[in-house]
XYZ file of C-alpha atoms in Angstrom:
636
model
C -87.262 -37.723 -124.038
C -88.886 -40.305 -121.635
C -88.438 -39.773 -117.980
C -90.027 -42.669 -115.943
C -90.552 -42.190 -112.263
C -90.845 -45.896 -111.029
C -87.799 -46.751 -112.885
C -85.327 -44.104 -111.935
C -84.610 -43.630 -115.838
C -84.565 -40.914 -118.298
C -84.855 -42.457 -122.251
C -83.573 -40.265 -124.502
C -84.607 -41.717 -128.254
C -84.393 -40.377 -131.944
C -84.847 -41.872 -135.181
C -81.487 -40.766 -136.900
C -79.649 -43.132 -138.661
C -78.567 -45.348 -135.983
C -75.501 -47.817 -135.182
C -74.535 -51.062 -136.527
C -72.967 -53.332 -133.840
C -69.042 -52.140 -135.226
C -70.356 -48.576 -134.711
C -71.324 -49.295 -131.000
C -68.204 -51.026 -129.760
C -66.031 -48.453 -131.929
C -67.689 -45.043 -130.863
C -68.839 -46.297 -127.101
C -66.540 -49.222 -126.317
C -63.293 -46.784 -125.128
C -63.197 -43.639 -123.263
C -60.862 -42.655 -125.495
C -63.069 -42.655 -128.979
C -64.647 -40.177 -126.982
C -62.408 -37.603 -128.175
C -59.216 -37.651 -125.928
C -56.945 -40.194 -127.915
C -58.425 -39.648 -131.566
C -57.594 -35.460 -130.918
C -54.286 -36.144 -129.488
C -53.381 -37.861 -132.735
C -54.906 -35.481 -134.709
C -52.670 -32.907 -133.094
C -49.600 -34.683 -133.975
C -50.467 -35.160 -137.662
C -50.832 -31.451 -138.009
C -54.439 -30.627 -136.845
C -55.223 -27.378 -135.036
C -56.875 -26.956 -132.039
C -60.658 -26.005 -133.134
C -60.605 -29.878 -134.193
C -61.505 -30.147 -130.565
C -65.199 -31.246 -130.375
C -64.778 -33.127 -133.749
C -64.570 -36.667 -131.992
C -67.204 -37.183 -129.776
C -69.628 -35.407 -127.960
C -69.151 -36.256 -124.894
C -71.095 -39.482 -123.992
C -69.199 -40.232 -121.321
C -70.743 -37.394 -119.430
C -74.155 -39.294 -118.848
C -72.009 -41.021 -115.966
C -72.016 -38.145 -113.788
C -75.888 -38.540 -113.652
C -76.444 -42.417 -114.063
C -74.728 -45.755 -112.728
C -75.784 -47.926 -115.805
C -76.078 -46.714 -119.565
C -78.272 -49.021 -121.861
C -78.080 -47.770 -125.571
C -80.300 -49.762 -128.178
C -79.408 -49.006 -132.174
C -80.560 -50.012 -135.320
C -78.839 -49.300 -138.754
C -80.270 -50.085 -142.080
C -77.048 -52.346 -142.589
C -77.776 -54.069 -139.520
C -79.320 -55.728 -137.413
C -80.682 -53.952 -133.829
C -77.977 -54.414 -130.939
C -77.864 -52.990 -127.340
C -74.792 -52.004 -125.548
C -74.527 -52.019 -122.159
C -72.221 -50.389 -119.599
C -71.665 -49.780 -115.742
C -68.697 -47.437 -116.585
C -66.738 -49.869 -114.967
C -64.210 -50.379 -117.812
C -66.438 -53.027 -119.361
C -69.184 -53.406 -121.793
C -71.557 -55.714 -123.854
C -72.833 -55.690 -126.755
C -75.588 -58.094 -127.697
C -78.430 -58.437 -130.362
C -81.742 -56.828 -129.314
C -84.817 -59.264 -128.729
C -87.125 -56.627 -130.566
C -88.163 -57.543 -134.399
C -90.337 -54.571 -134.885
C -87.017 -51.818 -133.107
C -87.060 -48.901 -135.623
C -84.105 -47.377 -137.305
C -82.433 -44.802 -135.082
C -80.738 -44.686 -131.432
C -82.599 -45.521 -127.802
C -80.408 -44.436 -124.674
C -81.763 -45.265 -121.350
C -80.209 -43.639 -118.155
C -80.440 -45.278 -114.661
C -79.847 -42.371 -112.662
C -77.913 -42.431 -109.299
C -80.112 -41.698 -106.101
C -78.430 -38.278 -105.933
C -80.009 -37.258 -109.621
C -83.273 -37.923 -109.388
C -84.351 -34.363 -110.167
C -83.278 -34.699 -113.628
C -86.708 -36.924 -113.730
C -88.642 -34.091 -112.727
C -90.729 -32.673 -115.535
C -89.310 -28.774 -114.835
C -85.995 -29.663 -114.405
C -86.021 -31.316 -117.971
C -88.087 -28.423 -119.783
C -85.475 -25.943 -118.465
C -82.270 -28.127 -119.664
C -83.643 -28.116 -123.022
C -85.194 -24.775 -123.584
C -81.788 -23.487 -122.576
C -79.883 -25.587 -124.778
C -81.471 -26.831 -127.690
C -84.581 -24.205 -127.970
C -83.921 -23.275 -131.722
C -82.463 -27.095 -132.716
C -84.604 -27.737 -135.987
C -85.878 -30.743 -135.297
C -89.056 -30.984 -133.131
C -87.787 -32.292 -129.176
C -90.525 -34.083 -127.707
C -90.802 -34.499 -124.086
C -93.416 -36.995 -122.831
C -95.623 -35.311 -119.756
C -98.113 -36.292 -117.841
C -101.228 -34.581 -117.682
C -103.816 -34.684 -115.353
C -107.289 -34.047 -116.073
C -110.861 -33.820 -114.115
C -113.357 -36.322 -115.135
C -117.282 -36.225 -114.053
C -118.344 -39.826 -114.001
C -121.981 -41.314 -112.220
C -121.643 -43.997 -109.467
C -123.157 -46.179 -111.945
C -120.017 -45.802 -114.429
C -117.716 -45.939 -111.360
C -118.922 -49.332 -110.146
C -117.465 -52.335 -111.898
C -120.015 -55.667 -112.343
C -118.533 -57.927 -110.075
C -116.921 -61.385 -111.950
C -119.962 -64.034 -112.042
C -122.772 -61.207 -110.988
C -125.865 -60.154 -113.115
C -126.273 -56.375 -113.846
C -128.420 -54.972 -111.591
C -131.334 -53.590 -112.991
C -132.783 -50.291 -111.901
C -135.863 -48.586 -112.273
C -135.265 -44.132 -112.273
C -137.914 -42.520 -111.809
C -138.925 -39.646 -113.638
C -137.162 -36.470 -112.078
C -134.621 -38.314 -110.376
C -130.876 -37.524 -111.000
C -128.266 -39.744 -110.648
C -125.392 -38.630 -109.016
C -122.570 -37.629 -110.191
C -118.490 -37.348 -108.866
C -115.064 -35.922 -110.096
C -112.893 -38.489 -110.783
C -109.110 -37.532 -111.979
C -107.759 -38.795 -114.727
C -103.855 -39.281 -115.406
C -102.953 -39.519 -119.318
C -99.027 -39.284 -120.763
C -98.366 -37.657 -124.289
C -95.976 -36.027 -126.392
C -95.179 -32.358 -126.121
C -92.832 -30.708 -128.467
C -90.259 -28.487 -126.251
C -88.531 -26.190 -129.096
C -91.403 -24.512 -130.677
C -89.635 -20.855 -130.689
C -88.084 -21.623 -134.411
C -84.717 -19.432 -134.894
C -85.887 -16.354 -135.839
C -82.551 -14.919 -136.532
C -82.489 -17.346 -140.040
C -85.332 -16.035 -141.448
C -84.970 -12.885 -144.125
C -86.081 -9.704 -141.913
C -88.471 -8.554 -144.469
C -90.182 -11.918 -143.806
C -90.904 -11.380 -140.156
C -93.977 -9.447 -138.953
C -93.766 -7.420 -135.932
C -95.610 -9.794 -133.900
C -92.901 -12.360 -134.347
C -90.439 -10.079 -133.457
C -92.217 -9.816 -130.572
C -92.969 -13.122 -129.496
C -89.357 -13.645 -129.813
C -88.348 -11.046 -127.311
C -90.519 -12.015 -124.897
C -89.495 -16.226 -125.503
C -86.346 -14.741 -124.586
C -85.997 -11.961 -122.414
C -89.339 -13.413 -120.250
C -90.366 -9.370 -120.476
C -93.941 -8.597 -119.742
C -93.712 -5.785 -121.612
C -92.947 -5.574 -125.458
C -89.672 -4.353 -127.060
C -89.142 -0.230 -127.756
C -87.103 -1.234 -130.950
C -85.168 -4.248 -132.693
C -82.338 -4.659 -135.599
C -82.006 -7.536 -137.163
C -78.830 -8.036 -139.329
C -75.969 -10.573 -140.934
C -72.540 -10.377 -141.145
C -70.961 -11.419 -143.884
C -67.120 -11.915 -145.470
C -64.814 -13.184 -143.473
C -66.593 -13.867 -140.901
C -70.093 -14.689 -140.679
C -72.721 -14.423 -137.921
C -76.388 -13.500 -137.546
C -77.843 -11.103 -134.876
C -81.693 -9.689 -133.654
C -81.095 -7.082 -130.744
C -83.708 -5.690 -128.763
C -83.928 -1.879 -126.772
C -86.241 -3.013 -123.993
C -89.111 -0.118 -122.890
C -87.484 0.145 -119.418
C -84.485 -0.372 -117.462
C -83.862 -3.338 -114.934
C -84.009 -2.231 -111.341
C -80.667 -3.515 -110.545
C -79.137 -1.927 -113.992
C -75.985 -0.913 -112.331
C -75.501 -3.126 -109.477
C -71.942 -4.573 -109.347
C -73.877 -8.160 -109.249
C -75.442 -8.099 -112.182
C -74.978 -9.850 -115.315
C -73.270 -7.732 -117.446
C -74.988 -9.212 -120.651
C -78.067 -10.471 -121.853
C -77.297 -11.247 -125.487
C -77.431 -15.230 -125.866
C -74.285 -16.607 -127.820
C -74.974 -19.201 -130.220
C -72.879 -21.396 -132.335
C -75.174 -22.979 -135.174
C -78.198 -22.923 -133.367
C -76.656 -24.300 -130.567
C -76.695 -22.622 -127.579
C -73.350 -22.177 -125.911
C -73.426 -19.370 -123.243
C -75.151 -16.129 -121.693
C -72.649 -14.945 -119.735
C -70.043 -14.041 -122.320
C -69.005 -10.780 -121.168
C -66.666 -10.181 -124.361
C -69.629 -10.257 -126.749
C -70.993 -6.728 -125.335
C -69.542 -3.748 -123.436
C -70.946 -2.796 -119.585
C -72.905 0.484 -120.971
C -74.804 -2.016 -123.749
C -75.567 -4.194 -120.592
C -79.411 -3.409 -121.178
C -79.770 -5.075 -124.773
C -81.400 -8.474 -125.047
C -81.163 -10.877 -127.990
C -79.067 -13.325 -129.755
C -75.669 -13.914 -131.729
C -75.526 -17.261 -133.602
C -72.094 -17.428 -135.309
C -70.954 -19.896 -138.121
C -67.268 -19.582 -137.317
C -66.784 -20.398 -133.420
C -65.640 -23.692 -132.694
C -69.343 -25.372 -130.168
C -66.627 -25.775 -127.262
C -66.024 -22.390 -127.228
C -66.758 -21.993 -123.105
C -63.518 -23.668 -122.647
C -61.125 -21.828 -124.445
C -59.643 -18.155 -123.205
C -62.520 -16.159 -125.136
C -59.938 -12.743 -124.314
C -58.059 -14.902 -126.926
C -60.903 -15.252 -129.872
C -60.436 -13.112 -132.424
C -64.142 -13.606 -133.723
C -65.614 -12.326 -131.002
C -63.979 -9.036 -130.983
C -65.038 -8.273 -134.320
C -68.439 -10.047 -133.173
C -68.340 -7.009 -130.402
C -67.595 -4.068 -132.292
C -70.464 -5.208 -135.462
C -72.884 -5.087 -132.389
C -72.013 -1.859 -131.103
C -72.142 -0.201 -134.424
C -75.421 -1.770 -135.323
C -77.231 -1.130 -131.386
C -76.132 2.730 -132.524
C -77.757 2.698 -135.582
C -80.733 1.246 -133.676
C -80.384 4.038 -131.185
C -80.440 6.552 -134.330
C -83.700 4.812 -135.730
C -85.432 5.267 -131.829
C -84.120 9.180 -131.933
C -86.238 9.531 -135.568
C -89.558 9.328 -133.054
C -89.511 12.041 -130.157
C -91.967 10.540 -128.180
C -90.362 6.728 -127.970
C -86.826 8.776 -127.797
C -87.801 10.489 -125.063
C -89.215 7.413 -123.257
C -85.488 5.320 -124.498
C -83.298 8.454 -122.914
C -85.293 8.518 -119.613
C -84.323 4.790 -119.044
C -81.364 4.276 -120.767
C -78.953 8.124 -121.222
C -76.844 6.917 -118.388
C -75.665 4.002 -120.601
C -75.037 6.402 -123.181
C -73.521 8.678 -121.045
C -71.004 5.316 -119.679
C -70.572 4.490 -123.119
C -69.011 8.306 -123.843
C -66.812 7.695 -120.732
C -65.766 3.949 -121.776
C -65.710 3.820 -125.666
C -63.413 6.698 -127.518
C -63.937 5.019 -130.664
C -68.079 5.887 -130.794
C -67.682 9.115 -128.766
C -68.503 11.670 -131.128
C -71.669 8.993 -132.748
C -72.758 8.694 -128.914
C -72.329 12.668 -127.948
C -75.338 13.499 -130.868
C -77.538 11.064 -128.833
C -77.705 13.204 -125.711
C -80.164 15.429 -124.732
C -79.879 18.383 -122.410
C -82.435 21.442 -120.820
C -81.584 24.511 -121.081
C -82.187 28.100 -120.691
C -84.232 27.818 -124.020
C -85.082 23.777 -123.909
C -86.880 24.123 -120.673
C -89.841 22.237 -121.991
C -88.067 19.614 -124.249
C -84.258 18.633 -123.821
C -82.164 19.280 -126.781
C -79.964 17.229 -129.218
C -76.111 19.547 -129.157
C -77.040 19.424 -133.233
C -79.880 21.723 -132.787
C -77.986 23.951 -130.348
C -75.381 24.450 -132.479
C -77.484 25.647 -135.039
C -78.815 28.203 -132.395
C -75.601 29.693 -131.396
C -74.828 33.403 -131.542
C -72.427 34.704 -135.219
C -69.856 35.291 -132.801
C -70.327 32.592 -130.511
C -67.328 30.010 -130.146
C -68.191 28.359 -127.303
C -70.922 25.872 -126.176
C -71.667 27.023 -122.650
C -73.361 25.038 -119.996
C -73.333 24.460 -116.310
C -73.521 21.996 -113.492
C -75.862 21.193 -110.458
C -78.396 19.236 -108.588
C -81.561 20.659 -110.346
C -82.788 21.982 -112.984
C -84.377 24.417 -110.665
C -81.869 25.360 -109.034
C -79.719 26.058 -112.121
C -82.697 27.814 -113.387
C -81.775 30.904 -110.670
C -78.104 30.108 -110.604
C -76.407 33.534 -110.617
C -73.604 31.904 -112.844
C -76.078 32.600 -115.956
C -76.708 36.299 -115.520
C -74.754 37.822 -117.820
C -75.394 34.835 -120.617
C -79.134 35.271 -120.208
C -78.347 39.214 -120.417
C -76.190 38.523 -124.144
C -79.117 36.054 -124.691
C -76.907 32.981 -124.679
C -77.922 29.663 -124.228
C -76.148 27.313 -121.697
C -77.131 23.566 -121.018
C -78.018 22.361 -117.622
C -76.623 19.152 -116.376
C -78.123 17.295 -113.833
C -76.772 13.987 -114.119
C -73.659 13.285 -111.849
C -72.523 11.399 -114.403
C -72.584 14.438 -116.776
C -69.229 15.739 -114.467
C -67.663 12.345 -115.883
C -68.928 13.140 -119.737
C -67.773 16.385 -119.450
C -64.199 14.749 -118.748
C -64.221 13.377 -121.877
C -65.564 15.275 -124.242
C -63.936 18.263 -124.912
C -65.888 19.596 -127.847
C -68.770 19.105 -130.387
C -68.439 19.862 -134.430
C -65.205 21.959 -133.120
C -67.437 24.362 -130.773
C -65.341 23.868 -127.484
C -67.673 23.029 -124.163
C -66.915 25.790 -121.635
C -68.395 25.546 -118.315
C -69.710 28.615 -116.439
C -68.650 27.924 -112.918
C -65.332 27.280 -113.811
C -62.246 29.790 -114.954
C -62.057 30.757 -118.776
C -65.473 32.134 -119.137
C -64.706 34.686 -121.833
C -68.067 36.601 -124.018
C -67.883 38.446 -127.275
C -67.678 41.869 -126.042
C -67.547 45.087 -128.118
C -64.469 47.506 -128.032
C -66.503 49.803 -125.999
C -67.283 47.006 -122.996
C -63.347 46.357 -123.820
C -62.236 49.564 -122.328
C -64.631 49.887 -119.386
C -63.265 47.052 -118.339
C -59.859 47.743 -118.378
C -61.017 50.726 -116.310
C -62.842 48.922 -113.892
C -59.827 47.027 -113.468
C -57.672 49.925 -112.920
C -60.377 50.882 -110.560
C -61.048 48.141 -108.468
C -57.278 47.394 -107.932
C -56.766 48.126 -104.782
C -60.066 46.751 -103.660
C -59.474 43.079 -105.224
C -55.880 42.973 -103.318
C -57.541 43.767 -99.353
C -60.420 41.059 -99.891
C -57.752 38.544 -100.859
C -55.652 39.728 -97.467
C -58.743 39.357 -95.646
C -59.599 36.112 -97.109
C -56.074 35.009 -97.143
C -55.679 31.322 -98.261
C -59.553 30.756 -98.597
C -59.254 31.837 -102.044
C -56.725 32.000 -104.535
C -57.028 35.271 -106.158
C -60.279 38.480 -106.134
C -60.996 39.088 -109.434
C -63.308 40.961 -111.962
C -66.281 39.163 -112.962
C -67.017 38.217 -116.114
C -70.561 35.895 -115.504
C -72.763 38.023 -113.239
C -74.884 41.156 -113.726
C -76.686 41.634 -110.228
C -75.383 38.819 -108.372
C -72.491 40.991 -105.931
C -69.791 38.073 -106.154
C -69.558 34.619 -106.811
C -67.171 32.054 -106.473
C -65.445 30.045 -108.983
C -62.856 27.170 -109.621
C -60.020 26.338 -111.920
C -60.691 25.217 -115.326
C -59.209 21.810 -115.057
C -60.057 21.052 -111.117
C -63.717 19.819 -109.595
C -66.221 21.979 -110.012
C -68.465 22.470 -106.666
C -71.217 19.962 -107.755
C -68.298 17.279 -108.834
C -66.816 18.012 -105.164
C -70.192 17.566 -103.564
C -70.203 14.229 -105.848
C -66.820 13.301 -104.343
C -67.622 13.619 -100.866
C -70.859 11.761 -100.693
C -68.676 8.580 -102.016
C -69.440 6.244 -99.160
C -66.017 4.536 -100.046
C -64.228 8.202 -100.886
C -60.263 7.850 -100.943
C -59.786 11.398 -98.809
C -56.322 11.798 -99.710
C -56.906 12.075 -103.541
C -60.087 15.120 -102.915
C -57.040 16.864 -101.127
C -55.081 17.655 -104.335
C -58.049 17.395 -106.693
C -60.751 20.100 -104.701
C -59.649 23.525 -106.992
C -58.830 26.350 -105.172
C -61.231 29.189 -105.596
C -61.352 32.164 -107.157
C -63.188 35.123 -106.218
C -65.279 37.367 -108.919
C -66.539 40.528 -107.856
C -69.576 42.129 -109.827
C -68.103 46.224 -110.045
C -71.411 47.398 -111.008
C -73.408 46.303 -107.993
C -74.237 48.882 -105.021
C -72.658 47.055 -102.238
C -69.353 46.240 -103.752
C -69.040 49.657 -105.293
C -69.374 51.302 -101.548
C -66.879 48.432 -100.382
C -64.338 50.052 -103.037
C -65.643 53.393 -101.033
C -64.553 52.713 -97.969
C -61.024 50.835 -99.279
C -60.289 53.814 -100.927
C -60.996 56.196 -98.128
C -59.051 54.063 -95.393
C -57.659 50.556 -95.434
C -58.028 50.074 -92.248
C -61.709 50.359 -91.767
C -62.933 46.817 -89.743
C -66.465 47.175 -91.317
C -64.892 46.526 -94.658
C -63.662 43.040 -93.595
C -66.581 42.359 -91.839
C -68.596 42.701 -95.065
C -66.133 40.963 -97.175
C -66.151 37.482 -94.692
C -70.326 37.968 -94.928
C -69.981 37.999 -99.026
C -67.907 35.118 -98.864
C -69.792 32.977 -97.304
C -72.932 33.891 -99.047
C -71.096 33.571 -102.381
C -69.905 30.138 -100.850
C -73.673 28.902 -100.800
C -75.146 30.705 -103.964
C -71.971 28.558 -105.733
C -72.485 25.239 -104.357
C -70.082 24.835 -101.980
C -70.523 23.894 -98.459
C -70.192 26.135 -95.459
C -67.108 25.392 -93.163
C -68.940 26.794 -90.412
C -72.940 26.997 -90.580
C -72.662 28.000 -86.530
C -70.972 31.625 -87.076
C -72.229 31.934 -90.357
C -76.231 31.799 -88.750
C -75.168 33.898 -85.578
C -73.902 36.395 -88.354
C -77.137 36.077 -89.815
C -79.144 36.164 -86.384
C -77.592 39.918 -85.448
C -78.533 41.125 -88.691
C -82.119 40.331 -88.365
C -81.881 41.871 -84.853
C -80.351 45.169 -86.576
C -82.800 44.997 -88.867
C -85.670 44.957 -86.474
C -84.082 47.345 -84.362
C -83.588 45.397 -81.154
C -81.751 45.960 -78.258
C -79.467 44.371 -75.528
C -83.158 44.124 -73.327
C -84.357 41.715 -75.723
C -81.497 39.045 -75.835
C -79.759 38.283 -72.788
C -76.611 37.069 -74.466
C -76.346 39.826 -76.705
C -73.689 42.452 -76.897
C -74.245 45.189 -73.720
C -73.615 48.179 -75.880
C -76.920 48.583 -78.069
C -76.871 47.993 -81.599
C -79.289 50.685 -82.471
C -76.781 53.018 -80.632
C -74.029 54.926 -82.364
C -70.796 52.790 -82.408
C -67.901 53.995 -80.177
C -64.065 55.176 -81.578
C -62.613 52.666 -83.838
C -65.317 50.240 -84.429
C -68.628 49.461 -86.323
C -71.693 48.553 -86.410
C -70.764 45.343 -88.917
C -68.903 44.358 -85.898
C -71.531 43.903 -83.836
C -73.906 42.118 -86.770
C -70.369 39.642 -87.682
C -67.889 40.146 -84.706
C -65.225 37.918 -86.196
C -62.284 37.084 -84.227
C -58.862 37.283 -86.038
C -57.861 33.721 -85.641
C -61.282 31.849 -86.658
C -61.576 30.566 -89.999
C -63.531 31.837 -92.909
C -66.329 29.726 -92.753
């Protein structure tokens, strides 16, 4: 390839086999041996349409760059001719004034004023690295290259036509002087030097090829974290290298991005990079290439939802990037280093692709109240469960510190069970979808249907407590009257007083905190998709056992709903929920610090003007004056 500046042309010349003069008028004389008249009749004798790209290649196209096509050929059955064309509907063909013309083709574009950049050296490096970088035959592109030369004034002077060299006598010491002069030379550079790596036997390539591959490329700084290398063969036939890079791209998930990075070839050529049905969204990350055998080389203009090929293509890839992933999970310290960048791809892939659910669900990797160090694989915790346990608990949150205190894990760190912490928003989405792992069904312990293995003695206390704390579950849930859907006996806690929970099938609170920091949130769908709440009370803590107390001695007593509103909105917080009103919950707060410090109506000008530290008159209490609650303010 021979761009020339000061002629506005771009030579493009091989040493194939050439034309004879028939050859040129036949194959560049019509528009129509381009392909257009010569497929149409194939069509109607029978053909089918992957004969498209069979009959031409397209010459025509040089047009939309250049005003005037020159093409010189010479065949071994003939003598050299040029053709000659303004695209005008006309053409000549005439023999070439050059004895000495190899064998092989010459095309010479004259490019229109508005192409000029296709001269530019760039420009032309670019064009071919991204189409014919693995062709294999060398493609030479002639550069030019300036270099720096040192030359004296003596070498830099030319001896005037007619005049005798001068004659100088240097004296000893002296230097002559000396000056940069550049130096402008043009040569041959070969473009395609990457050679197809994907042909080559994969016991035949080192690791350092593999390498210089990924980074020819992916144009990664950084070398590849793992690569598989495989052919399909049968019906269908393709060859593949993938590549796990070492870290994610900053704009991984942005709706802008290009959804794939796995180059589609078809025989070495290259066709596209963009082909979003080669790869699904959550294997977005992988780089590499695909060179099939059986595409047709137009494929960009047919429907590709359409091509069989590449949906068989698709699913060989996915199956062979999880094998890859299972080969990166045999190291722990490179695993570790993959799941940091890349587990919410996995995680996308559980909530995308049913068919490699259960293959993708052994890949994750959780903390928990035994992992706290290391995650761990769901294998190894199910090899750590309990005889009689049936269940694989875990839990949901912002933190793994905050988890780490949640009162939801009392009694299962009491029973010594282990539950997983999930951190991830996207875990609430998993979680969706996966309902169970090697049959062990995934429970979740802020949610209804949190059931232990308990012994028949545990049985009957708590069918007593029940009996027990009757009356006392039906007056909080009159007091609390639509806030919560039912008071019951707790099942999770061990020294936490209450808690609250929701149903087994609705939003947990860390999926409705999810929810409502959507920036684009639909509000009308949270209103029949936020659970309503259950209460659990903990019968063997001090303060709800005196609550019972007081129930039992009179229903009536105010301090008892006082308490109960206090609970609730503590139990609101410890659960994850949001407070519906952080103003009276904090002045609630604010006159029990003032009880506890013993101060009076002296001290606080807007406080009460009977004394808290004073006995509390007929018929009301001193909760009332820590939590005065009016009857018609909500329960937040």
């Amino acid at each position: 390839v021979i761009p020339d500046k000061a002629n506005k042309t771009l030579t493009i010349w091989d040493t194939g086999i050439g034309m004879t003069k028939a050859d040129l008028v036949n194959n560049l004389g019509t528009i129509a041996r381009s392909g257009t008249k010569a497929f149409m009749e194939a069509i109607e004798s029978g053909g089918d349409m992957s004969m498209i790209g069979q009959f031409g290649v397209g010459f025509y196209s040089a047009y939309l760059v250049a005003d005037r096509v020159v093409v010189a050929s010479k065949h071994n059955d003939d003598e050299a001719h040029v053709w000659e064309s303004s695209a005008g509907g006309t053409f000549t063909v005439a023999p070439l004034d050059d004895a000495e013309f190899p064998r092989g083709t010459r095309m010479i574009l004259h490019l229109k004023e508005d192409q000029l950049e296709y001269l530019e050296e760039r420009r032309v490096k670019d064009l071919i690295k991204k189409h014919s970088e693995f062709i294999g035959y060398d493609i030479e592109l002639m550069i030019e290259k300036t270099t720096e030369k040192e030359v004296t004034d003596d070498d830099e002077e030319e001896t005037k036509e007619g005049e005798e060299p001068k004659v100088e006598e240097v004296k000893e010491g002296e230097e002559k002087k000396t000056k940069k002069v550049k130096e402008v030379t043009k040569e041959f550079e070969v473009q395609n030097k990457n050679k197809p790596l994907w042909t080559r036997d994969p016991k035949d390539v080192t690791k350092e090829e593999y390498a210089a591959f990924y980074k020819a490329i992916s144009n990664d700084w950084e070398d590849h974290l793992a690569v598989k290398h495989f052919s399909v063969e049968g019906q269908l036939e393709f060859r593949s290298v993938l590549y796990a890079p070492k870290r994610a791209p900053f704009d991984q998930f942005e709706p802008t991005k290009k959804r794939n990075n796995i180059k589609l070839y078809v025989r070495r050529v290259f066709i596209m990079d963009n082909c979003e049905d080669l790869c699904p969204d959550w294997l977005s990350f992988l780089k590499g290439v695909v060179d099939s055998e059986d595409l047709p080389l137009n494929i960009s203009r047919e429907n590709l939802q359409q091509n069989k090929i590449l949906k068989v293509i698709k699913k060989n890839i996915v199956k062979k990037a999880l094998d890859m992933f299972e080969e990166i999970a045999e190291n722990k310290e490179d695993y570790e280093k993959f799941y940091e960048q890349f587990g919410k791809n996995l995680k996308l892939g559980i909530h995308e692709d049913s068919a490699n659910r259960k293959k993708l669900c052994e890949l994750l990797r959780y903390h928990s109240t035994k992992a706290t160090e290391e995650p761990t694989a769901l294998k190894d915790y199910v090899t750590r469960m309990g005889e009689n346990q049936k269940s694989i608990y875990y839990i949901t949150g912002d933190s793994k510190k905050k988890l780490e205190n949640s009162p939801f894990l009392e009694e299962a760190k009491r029973r010594d069970v282990e539950v997983l912490f999930m951190v991830d928003p996207i875990d609430e989405y998993v979680m969706q979808q996966v309902k169970d792992f090697e049959d062990f069904k995934f429970v979740c312990l802020t949610k209804e249907g949190v059931k232990f293995d308990e012994s028949e003695e545990e049985k009957k206390q708590r069918e007593e407590d029940k009996a027990a704390y009757d009356k006392l579950c039906k007056q909080m849930k009159e007091i609390l009257t639509e806030k919560v859907e039912k008071v019951v006996l707790t099942e999770r806690l061990s020294t936490s007083p209450c808690i609250l929970i929701t149903s087994e099938f609705g939003w947990s609170a860390h999926m409705e905190q999810i929810m409502r920091n959507q920036a684009l949130r639909d509000s009308s769908m949270s209103s029949y998709m936020v659970s309503k709440k259950t209460m659990e009370i903990n019968p063997h803590h001090p303060i709800v056992k005196e609550l019972r107390k007081r129930v039992d001695a009179d229903q009536s007593d105010k301090t008892v709903k006082d308490l109960v509103y206090l609970l609730f909105d503590t139990a609101l917080l410890t659960s994850g929920f949001n407070l519906e009103d952080p103003t009276t919950y904090a002045e609630r707060i604010h006159r029990m610090i003032k009880l506890g410090l013993e101060l009076g109506a002296e001290d606080d000008a807007e406080s009460e003007p009977v004394p808290v530290a004073a006995a509390p008159a007929t018929g009301t209490s001193i909760m009332q004056h820590v939590c005065p609650r009016e009857e018609n303010k909500g329960g937040g």
